[in-house]
C-alpha cells in the first residue's frame, strides 16, 4: 500500500512538471498520466530490494 502511494505521488509530480513546461496539455492528461504511471510502477516493481552486504565478515 505504501509503495502504491509513493508511485502515485511520484507520477503526480512528474505530470505536474510536464504540464508546467508545456509537454502535457490538459486534453492529453489522461493518456500521459496512464503511460507515466505504468512506467514508474514497472520501474519500482522490477527494482530488486536491497539486501544487506553478505560479503562482509563481522
PDB file of N, CA, C and O in Angstrom, residues 51-58:
ATOM      1  N   UNK A  51      19.589  -5.834  -0.461  1.00  0.00           N
ATOM      2  CA  UNK A  51      19.890  -6.872   0.517  1.00  0.00           C
ATOM      3  C   UNK A  51      21.150  -6.457   1.261  1.00  0.00           C
ATOM      4  O   UNK A  51      22.029  -5.818   0.687  1.00  0.00           O
ATOM      5  N   UNK A  52      21.251  -6.822   2.509  1.00  0.00           N
ATOM      6  CA  UNK A  52      22.457  -6.494   3.264  1.00  0.00           C
ATOM      7  C   UNK A  52      23.672  -7.120   2.583  1.00  0.00           C
ATOM      8  O   UNK A  52      23.581  -8.192   2.003  1.00  0.00           O
ATOM      9  N   UNK A  53      24.778  -6.431   2.646  1.00  0.00           N
ATOM     10  CA  UNK A  53      26.013  -6.923   2.058  1.00  0.00           C
ATOM     11  C   UNK A  53      26.473  -8.152   2.838  1.00  0.00           C
ATOM     12  O   UNK A  53      26.901  -8.058   3.967  1.00  0.00           O
ATOM     13  N   UNK A  54      26.341  -9.301   2.211  1.00  0.00           N
ATOM     14  CA  UNK A  54      26.688 -10.541   2.893  1.00  0.00           C
ATOM     15  C   UNK A  54      28.142 -10.931   2.693  1.00  0.00           C
ATOM     16  O   UNK A  54      28.606 -11.910   3.234  1.00  0.00           O
ATOM     17  N   UNK A  55      28.863 -10.150   1.898  1.00  0.00           N
ATOM     18  CA  UNK A  55      30.264 -10.474   1.661  1.00  0.00           C
ATOM     19  C   UNK A  55      31.170  -9.977   2.770  1.00  0.00           C
ATOM     20  O   UNK A  55      32.320 -10.354   2.853  1.00  0.00           O
ATOM     21  N   UNK A  56      30.632  -9.098   3.635  1.00  0.00           N
ATOM     22  CA  UNK A  56      31.430  -8.578   4.746  1.00  0.00           C
ATOM     23  C   UNK A  56      31.497  -9.600   5.860  1.00  0.00           C
ATOM     24  O   UNK A  56      30.536 -10.296   6.149  1.00  0.00           O
ATOM     25  N   UNK A  57      32.639  -9.651   6.489  1.00  0.00           N
ATOM     26  CA  UNK A  57      32.753 -10.513   7.669  1.00  0.00           C
ATOM     27  C   UNK A  57      32.585  -9.636   8.905  1.00  0.00           C
ATOM     28  O   UNK A  57      33.043  -8.510   8.932  1.00  0.00           O
ATOM     29  N   UNK A  58      31.917 -10.146   9.878  1.00  0.00           N
ATOM     30  CA  UNK A  58      31.634  -9.350  11.078  1.00  0.00           C
ATOM     31  C   UNK A  58      32.632  -9.619  12.166  1.00  0.00           C
ATOM     32  O   UNK A  58      33.186 -10.585  12.367  1.00  0.00           O
TER      33      UNK A  58
END
